[in-house]
CSV table of C-alpha atoms in Angstrom, one decimal:
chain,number,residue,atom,x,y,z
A,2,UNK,CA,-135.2,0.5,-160.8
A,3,UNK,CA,-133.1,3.5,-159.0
A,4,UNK,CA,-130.3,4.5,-161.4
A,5,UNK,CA,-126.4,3.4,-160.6
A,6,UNK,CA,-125.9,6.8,-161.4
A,7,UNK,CA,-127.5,7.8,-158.4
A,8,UNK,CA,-126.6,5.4,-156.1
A,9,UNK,CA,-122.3,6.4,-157.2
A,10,UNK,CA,-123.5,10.4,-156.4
A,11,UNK,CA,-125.3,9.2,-153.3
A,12,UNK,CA,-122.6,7.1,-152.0
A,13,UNK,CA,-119.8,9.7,-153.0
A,14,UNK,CA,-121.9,12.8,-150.8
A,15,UNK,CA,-122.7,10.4,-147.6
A,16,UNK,CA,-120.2,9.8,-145.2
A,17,UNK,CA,-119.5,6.4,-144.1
A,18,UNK,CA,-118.1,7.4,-140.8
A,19,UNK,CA,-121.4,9.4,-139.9
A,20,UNK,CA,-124.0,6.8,-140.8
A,21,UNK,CA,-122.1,4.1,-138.8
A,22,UNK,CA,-121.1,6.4,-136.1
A,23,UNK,CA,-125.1,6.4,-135.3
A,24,UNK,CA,-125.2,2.6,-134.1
A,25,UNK,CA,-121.3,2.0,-133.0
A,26,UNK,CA,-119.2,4.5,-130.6
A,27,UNK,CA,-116.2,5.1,-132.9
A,28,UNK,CA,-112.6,6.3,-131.7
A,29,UNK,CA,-110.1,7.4,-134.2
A,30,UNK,CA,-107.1,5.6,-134.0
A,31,UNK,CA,-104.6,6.8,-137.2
A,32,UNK,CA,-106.1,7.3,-140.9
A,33,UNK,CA,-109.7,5.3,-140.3
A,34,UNK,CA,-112.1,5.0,-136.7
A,35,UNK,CA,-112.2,2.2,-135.3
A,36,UNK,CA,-114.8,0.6,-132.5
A,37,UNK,CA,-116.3,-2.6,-130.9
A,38,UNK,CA,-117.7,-4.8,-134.2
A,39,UNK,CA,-121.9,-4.9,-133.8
A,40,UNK,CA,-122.0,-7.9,-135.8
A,41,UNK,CA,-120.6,-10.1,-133.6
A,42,UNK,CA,-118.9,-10.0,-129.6
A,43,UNK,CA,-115.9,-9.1,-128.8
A,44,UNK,CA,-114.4,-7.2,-125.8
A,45,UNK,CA,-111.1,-5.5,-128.1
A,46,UNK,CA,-112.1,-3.2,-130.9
A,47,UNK,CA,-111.5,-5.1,-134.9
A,48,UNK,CA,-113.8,-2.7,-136.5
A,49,UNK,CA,-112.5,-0.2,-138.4
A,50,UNK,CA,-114.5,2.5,-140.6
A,51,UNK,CA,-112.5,4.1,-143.3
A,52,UNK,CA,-113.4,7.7,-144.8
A,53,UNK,CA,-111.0,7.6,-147.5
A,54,UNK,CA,-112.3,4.9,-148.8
A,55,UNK,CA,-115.9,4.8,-147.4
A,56,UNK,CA,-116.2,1.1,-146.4
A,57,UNK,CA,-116.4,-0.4,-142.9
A,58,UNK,CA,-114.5,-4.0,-142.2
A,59,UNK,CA,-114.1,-6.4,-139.3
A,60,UNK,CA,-111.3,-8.6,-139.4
A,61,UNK,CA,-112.6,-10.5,-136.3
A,62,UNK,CA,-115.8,-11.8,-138.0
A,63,UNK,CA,-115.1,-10.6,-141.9
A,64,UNK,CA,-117.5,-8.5,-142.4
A,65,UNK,CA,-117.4,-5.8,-144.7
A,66,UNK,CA,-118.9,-3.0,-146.8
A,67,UNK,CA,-120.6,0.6,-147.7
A,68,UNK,CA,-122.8,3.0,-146.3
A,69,UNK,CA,-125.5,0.9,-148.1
A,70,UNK,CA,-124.8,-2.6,-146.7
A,71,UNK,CA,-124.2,-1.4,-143.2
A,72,UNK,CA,-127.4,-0.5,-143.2
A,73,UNK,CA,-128.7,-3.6,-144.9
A,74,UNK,CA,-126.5,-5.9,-142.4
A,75,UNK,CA,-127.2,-3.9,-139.0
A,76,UNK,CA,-130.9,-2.5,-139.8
A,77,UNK,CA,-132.2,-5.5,-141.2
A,78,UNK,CA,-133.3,-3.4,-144.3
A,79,UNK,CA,-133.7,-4.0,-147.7
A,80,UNK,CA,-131.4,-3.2,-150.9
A,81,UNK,CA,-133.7,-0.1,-152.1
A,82,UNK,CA,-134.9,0.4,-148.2
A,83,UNK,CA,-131.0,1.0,-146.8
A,84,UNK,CA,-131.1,3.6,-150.3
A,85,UNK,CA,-133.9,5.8,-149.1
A,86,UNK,CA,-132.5,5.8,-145.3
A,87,UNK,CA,-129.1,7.5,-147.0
A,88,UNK,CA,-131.0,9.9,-148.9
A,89,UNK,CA,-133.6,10.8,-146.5
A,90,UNK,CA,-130.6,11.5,-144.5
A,91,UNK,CA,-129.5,14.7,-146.2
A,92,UNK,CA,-132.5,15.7,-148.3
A,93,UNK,CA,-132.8,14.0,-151.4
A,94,UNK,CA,-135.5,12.0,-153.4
A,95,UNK,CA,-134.8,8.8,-154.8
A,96,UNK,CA,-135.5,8.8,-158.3
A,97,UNK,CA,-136.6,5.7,-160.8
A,98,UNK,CA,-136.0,4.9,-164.0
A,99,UNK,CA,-138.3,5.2,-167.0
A,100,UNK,CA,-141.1,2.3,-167.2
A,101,UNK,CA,-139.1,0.2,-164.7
A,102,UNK,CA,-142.8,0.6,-163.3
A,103,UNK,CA,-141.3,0.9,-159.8
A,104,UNK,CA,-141.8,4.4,-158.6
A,105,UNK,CA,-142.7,5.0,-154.8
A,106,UNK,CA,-146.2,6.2,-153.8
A,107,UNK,CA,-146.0,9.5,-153.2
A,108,UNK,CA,-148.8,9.5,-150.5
A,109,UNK,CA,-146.3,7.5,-148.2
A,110,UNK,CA,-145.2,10.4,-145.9
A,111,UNK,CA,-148.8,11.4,-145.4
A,112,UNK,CA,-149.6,8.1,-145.0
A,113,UNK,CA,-146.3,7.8,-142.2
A,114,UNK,CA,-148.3,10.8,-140.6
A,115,UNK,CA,-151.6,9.7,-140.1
A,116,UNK,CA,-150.3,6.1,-138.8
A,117,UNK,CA,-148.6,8.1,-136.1
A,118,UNK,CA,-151.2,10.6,-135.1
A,119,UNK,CA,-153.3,7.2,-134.7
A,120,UNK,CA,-150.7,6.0,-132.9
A,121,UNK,CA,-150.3,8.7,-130.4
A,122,UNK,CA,-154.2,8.7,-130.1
A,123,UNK,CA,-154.6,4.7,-129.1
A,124,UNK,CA,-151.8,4.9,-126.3
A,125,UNK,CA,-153.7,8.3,-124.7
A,126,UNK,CA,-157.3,6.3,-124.5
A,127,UNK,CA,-155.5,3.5,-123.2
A,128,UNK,CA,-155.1,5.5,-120.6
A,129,UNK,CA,-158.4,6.7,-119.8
A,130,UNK,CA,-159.9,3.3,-120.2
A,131,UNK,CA,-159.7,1.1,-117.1
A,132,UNK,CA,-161.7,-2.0,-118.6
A,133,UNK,CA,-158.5,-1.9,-120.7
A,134,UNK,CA,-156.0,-1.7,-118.0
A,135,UNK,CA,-157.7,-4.2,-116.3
A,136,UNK,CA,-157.4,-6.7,-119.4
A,137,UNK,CA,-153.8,-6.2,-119.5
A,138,UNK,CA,-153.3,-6.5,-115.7
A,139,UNK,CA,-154.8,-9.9,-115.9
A,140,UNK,CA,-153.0,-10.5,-118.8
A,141,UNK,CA,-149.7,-10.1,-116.8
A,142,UNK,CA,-148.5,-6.9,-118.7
A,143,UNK,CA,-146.7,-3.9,-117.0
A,144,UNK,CA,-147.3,-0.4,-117.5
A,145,UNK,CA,-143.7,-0.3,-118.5
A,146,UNK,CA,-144.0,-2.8,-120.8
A,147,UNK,CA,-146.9,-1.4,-122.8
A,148,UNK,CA,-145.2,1.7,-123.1
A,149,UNK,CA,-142.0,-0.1,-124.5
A,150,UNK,CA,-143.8,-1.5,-127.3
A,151,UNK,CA,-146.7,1.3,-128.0
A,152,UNK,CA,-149.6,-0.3,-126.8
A,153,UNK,CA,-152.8,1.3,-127.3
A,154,UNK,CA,-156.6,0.8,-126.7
A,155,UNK,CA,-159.6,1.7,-129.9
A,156,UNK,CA,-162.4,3.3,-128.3
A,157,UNK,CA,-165.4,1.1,-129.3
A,158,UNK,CA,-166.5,4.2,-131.4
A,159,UNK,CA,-167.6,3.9,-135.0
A,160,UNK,CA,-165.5,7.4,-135.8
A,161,UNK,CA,-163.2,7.7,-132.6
A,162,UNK,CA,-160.6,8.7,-134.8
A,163,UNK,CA,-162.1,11.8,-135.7
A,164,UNK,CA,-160.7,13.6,-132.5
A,165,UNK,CA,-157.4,12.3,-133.3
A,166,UNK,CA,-156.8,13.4,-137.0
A,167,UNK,CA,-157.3,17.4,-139.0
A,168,UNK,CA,-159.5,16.2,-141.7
A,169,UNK,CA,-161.0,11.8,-141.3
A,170,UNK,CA,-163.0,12.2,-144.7
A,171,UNK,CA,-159.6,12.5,-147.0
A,172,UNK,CA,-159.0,9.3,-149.0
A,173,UNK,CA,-155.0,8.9,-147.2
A,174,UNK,CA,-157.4,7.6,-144.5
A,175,UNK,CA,-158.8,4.5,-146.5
A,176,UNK,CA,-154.9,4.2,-148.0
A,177,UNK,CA,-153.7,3.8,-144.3
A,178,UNK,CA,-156.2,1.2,-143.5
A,179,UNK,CA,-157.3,2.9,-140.9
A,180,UNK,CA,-161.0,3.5,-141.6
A,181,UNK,CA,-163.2,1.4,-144.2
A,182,UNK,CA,-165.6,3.2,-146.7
A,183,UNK,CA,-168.8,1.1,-147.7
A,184,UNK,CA,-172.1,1.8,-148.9
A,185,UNK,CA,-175.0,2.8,-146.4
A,186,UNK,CA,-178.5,1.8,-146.6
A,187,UNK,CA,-179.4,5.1,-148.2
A,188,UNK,CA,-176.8,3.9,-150.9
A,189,UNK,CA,-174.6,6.5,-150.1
A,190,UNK,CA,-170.5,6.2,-149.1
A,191,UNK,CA,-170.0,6.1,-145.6
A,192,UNK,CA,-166.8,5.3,-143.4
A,193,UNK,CA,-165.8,4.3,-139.9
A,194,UNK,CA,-162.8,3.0,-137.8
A,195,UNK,CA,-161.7,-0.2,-139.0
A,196,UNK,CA,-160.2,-0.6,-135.0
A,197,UNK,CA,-163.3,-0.6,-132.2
A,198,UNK,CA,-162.9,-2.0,-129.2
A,199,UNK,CA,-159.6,-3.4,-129.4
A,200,UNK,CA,-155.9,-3.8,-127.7
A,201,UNK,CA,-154.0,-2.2,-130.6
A,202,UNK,CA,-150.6,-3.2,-131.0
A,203,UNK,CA,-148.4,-0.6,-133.1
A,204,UNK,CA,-146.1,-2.3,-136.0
A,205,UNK,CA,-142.9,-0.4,-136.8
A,206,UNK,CA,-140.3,-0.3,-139.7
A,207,UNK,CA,-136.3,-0.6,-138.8
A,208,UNK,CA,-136.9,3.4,-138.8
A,209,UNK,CA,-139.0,2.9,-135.9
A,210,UNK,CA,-142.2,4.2,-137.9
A,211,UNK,CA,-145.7,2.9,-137.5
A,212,UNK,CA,-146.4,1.3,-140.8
A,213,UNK,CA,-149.6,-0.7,-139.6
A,214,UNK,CA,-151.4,-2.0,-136.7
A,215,UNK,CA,-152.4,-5.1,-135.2
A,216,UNK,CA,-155.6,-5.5,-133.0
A,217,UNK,CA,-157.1,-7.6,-130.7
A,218,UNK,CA,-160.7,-8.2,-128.7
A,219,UNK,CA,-160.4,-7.4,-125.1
A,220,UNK,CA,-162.9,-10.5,-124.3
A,221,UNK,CA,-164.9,-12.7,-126.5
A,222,UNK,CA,-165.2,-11.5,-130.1
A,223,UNK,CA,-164.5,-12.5,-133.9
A,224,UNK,CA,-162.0,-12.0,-135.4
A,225,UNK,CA,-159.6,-12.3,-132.2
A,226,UNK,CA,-157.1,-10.2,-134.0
A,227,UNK,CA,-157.4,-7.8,-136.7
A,228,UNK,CA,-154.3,-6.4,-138.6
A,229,UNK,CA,-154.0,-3.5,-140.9
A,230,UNK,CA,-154.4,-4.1,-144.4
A,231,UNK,CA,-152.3,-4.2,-147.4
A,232,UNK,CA,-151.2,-0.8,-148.3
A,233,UNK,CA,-148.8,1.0,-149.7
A,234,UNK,CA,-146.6,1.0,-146.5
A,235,UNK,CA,-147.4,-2.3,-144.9
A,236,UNK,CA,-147.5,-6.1,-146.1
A,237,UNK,CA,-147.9,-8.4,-143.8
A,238,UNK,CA,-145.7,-11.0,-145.9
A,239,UNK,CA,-142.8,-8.8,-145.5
A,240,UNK,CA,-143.0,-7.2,-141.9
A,241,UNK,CA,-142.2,-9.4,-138.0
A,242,UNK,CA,-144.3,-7.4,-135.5
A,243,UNK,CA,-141.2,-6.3,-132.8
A,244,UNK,CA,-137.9,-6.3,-135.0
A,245,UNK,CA,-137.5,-2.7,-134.2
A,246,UNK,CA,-137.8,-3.2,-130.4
A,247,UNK,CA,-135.4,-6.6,-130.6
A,248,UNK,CA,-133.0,-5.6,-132.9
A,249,UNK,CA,-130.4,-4.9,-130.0
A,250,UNK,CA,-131.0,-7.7,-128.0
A,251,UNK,CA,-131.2,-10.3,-131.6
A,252,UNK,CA,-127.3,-9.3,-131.9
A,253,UNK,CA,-126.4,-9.4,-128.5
A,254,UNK,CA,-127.9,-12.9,-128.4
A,255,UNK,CA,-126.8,-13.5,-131.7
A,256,UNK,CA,-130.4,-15.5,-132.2
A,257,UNK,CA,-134.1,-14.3,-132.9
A,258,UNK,CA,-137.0,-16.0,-132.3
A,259,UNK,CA,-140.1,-16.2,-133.8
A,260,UNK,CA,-143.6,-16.9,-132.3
A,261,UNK,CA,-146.5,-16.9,-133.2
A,262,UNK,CA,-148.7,-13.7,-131.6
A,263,UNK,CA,-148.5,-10.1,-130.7
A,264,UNK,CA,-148.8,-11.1,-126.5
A,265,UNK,CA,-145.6,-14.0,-127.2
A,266,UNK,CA,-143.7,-11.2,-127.9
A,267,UNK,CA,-144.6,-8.5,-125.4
A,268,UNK,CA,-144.6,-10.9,-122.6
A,269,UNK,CA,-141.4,-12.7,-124.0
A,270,UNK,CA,-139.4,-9.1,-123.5
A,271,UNK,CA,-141.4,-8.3,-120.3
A,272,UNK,CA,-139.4,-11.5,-118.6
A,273,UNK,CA,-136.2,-11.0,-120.5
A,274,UNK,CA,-136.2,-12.7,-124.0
A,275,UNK,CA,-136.0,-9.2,-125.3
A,276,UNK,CA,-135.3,-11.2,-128.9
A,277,UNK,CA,-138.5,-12.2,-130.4
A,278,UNK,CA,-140.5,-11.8,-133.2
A,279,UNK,CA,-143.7,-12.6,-134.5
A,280,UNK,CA,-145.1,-13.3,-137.9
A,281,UNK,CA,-148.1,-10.6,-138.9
A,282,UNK,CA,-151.1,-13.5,-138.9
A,283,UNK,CA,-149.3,-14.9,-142.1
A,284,UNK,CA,-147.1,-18.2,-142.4
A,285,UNK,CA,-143.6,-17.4,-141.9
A,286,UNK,CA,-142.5,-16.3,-145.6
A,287,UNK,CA,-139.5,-16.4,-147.5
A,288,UNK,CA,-139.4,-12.3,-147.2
A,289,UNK,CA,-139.3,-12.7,-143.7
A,290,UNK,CA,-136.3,-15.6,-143.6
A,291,UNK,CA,-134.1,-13.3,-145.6
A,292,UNK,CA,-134.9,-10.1,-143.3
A,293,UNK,CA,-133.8,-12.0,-140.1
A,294,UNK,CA,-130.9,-14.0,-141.8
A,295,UNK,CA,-129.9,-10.9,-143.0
A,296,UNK,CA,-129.4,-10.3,-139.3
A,297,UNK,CA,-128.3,-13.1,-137.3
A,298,UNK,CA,-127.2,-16.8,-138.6
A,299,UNK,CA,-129.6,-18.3,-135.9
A,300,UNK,CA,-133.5,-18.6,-135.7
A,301,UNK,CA,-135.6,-20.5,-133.6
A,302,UNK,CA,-139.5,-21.1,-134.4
A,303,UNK,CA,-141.2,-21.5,-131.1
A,304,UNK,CA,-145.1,-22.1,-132.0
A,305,UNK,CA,-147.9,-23.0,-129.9
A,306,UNK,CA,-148.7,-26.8,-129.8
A,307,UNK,CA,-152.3,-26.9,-131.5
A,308,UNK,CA,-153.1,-27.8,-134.9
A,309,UNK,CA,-152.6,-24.2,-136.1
A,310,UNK,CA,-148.7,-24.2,-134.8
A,311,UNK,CA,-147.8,-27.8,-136.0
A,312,UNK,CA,-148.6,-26.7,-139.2
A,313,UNK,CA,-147.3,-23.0,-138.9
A,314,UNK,CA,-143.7,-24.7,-137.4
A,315,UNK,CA,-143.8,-27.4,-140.7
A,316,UNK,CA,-144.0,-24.4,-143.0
A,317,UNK,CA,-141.4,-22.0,-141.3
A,318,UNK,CA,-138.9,-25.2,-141.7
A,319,UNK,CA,-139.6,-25.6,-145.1
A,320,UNK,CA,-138.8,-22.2,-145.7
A,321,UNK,CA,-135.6,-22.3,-144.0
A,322,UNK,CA,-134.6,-25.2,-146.0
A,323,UNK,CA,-135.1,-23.4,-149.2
A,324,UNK,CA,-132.9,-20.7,-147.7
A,325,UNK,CA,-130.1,-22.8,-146.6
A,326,UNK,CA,-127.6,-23.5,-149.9
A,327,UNK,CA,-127.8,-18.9,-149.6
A,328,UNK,CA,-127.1,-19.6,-146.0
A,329,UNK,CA,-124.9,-22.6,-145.0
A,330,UNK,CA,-123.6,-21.5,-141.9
A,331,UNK,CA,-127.2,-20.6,-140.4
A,332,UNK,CA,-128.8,-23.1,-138.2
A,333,UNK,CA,-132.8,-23.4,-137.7
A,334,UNK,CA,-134.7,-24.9,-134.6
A,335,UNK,CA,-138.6,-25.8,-134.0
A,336,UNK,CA,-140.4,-26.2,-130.8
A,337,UNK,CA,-144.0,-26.6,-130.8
A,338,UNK,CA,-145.4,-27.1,-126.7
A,339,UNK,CA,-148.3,-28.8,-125.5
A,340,UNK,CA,-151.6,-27.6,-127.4
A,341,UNK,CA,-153.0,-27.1,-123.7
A,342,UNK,CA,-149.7,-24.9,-123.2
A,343,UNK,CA,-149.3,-20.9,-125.0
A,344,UNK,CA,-146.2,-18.8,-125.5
A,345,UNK,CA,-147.4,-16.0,-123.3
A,346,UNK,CA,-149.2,-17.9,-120.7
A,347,UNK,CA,-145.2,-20.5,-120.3
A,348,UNK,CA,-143.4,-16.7,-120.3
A,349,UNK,CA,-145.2,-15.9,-117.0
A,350,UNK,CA,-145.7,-19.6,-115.3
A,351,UNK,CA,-141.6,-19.6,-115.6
A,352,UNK,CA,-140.0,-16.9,-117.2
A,353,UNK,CA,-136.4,-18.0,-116.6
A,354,UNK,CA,-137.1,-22.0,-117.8
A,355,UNK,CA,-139.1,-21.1,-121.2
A,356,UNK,CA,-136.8,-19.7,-124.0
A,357,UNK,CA,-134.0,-17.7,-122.0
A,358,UNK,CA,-131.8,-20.4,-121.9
A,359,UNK,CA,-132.3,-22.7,-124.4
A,360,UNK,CA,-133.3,-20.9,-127.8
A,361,UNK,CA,-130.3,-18.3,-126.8
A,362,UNK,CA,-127.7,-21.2,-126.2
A,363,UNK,CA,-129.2,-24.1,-128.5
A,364,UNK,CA,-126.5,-24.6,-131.1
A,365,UNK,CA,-127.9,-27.9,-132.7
A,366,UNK,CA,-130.3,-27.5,-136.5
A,367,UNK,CA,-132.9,-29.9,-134.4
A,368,UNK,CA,-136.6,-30.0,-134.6
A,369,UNK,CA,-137.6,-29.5,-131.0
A,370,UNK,CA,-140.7,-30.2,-129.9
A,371,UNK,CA,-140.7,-30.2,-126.0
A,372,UNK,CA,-142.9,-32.2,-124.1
A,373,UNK,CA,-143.3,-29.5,-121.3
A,374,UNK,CA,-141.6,-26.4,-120.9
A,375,UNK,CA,-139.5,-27.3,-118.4
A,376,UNK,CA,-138.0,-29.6,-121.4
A,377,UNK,CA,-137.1,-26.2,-123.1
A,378,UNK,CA,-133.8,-25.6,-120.7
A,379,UNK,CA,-133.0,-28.7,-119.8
A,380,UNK,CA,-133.6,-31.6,-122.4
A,381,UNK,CA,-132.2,-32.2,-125.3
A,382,UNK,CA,-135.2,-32.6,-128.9
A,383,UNK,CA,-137.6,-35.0,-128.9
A,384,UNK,CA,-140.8,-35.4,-130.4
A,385,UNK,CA,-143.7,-34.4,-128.4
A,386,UNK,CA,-147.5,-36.3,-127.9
A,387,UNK,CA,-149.4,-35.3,-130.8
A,388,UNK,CA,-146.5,-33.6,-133.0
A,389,UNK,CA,-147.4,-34.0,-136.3
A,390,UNK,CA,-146.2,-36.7,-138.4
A,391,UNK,CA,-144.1,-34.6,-140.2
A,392,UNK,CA,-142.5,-33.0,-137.4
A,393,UNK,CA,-142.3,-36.3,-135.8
A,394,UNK,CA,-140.3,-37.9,-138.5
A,395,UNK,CA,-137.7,-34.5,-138.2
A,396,UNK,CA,-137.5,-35.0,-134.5
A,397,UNK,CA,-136.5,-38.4,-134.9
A,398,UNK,CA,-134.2,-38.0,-137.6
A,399,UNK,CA,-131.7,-35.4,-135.5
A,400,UNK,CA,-132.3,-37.3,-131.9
A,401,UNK,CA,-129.0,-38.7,-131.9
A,402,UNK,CA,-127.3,-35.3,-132.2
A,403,UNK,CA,-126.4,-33.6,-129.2
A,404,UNK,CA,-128.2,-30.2,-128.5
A,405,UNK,CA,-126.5,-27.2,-127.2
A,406,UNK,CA,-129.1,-26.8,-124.1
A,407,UNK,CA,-128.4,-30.3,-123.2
């Protein structure tokens, strides 16, 4: 637990008007600044940031607060998360109080480091590897793209890493999950890259640091992706692989979807629905409903239409559900498409049909599950052949409301 005594001296040595001023172009217009509002659209300026008092307030949408919950509101981070981001910001360490049993690892920042250095060392043999161009060419994806989002290639080397890091036998390399130490035949410890051979796809905190790293086979292979493990940095029931790349475009659309992959995503903002997100291999969670409601009021599940989805889209409804007395103004919408029919491959058959218009405009709390993606712009829900019984029964039970993209 970090002591209110800290959080009052923290609060009382940050400025307000500087840690906002970062995100929002701020005039000063009398005693307080003023600017457009980045919680919701507006073309005249209701935002106003107060020094003297050290809150920010909107009196077009209502919103209001510190240094703390601006960074909460706008960053998507958490309570102690928006803390650390203040005091990083002019030198300080956050301290914790005796046997609250909650006290930081240390090895973080080294940890940070190393992630990074990996990073940096993916995207350059992505480079020199033209099987691995070639795989992402066929896949549809730019060079602009990759480079957007960080996209990197594994050699398919048991200790490729070792060019890219100072020292690869220190134990921060197990902690970052980015090399795995087992026993040998001669019974002695041994270690390699946990990544070989793989598209790697960098994860990234609202600070824009890599916390973790998703892979996945070029061809034919098992597992098809691989993620980073738990560690001290990086859970996957807590992180949405591209929230640091959408965040802009989430609240200019004022909606986020979620899907289910790494390529949904990156092929998603390649055709303009810059504001998707996708789940780390996990069902959605309730960590990760809060972090996006903390955002926007609107999310829209879009899953792929196998087994897998129809069960991935039930779950990430009944999460919302257990969210919504917290959040009665937000509204929640499902598609699941064909199971002959993925997210990536409908983004490039018809980029402007599949979720540009109708996740963005959808208003309606339906279940949608379109029977073609066509249906995605243009119809309003209904339940699709071979929607689960459960979703069925949802689809049915909203299909006299009128849908927004209708």
């Amino acid at each position: 637990m970090i002591p209110q005594s800290f959080i009052r001296d923290l609060l009382a040595r940050i400025d307000i008007v500087d840690v906002v001023g970062r995100y929002v172009q701020l005039k000063k217009g009398g005693a307080n600044f003023m600017g457009l509002c980045p919680f919701h659209g507006e073309k005249t300026p209701s935002f106003t940031v107060s020094p003297s008092k050290q809150f920010y307030h909107c009196f077009g949408c209502g919103a209001h607060g510190t240094a703390i919950g601006f960074l909460m509101e706008y960053g998507g981070l958490g309570y102690v998360g928006a803390i650390g981001e203040l005091a990083q910001s002019i030198g300080v360490t956050v301290p914790q109080e005796a046997g609250s049993g909650g006290q930081p690892d240390r090895r973080a920042p080294a940890l940070l480091e190393l992630l990074a250095q990996a990073g940096k060392f993916y995207r350059r043999r992505l480079k020199e590897t033209p099987h691995a161009i070639d795989y992402l060419k066929r896949r549809g994806l730019t060079g602009e793209t990759a480079a957007r989002f960080g996209i990197g290639y594994a050699p398919d080397q048991w200790r490729g890493l070792e060019a890219a890091v100072a020292d690869y036998q220190i134990d921060e390399m197990v902690a970052a999950g980015l090399v795995i130490e087992a026993d040998g035949e001669d019974g002695r410890r041994k270690r390699y890259d946990r990544f070989r051979d793989r598209i790697m796809f960098p994860i990234r905190n609202p600070r824009g640091q890599v916390i973790g790293f998703g892979g996945r086979v070029l061809d034919r292979g098992e597992p098809k992706y691989l993620n980073s493990p738990e560690t001290p940095v990086f859970s996957k029931g807590r992180e949405l692989y591209g929230l640091y790349e959408a965040r802009d475009a989430i609240r200019a659309e004022d909606c986020v979807i979620v899907v289910e992959g790494y390529m949904d995503v990156v092929m998603l903002a390649q055709h303009g629905v810059a504001n998707a997100v996708a789940t780390l291999g996990t069902a959605t969670t309730g960590d990760h409903v809060r972090k996006l409601l903390r955002l926007v009021d609107r999310v829209v599940f879009a899953f792929d239409g196998d087994a897998a989805g129809r069960k991935a889209a039930w779950r990430a409804l009944s999460r919302r559900r257990s969210r919504r007395r917290a959040t009665p103004g937000a509204s929640t919408s499902c598609s699941c498409r064909p199971s002959t029919i993925r997210t990536a491959s409908c983004a490039n058959a018809a980029p402007t049909g599949f979720a540009r218009r109708w996740p963005a405009r959808c208003r309606s709390r339906s279940c949608c599950c379109a029977g073609s993606p066509s249906a995605w712009s243009s119809r309003p829900p209904r339940a699709a052949p071979g929607c689960s019984p459960r979703l069925g029964r949802c689809c049915s039970r909203w299909r006299r409301r009128r849908c927004g993209c209708s």
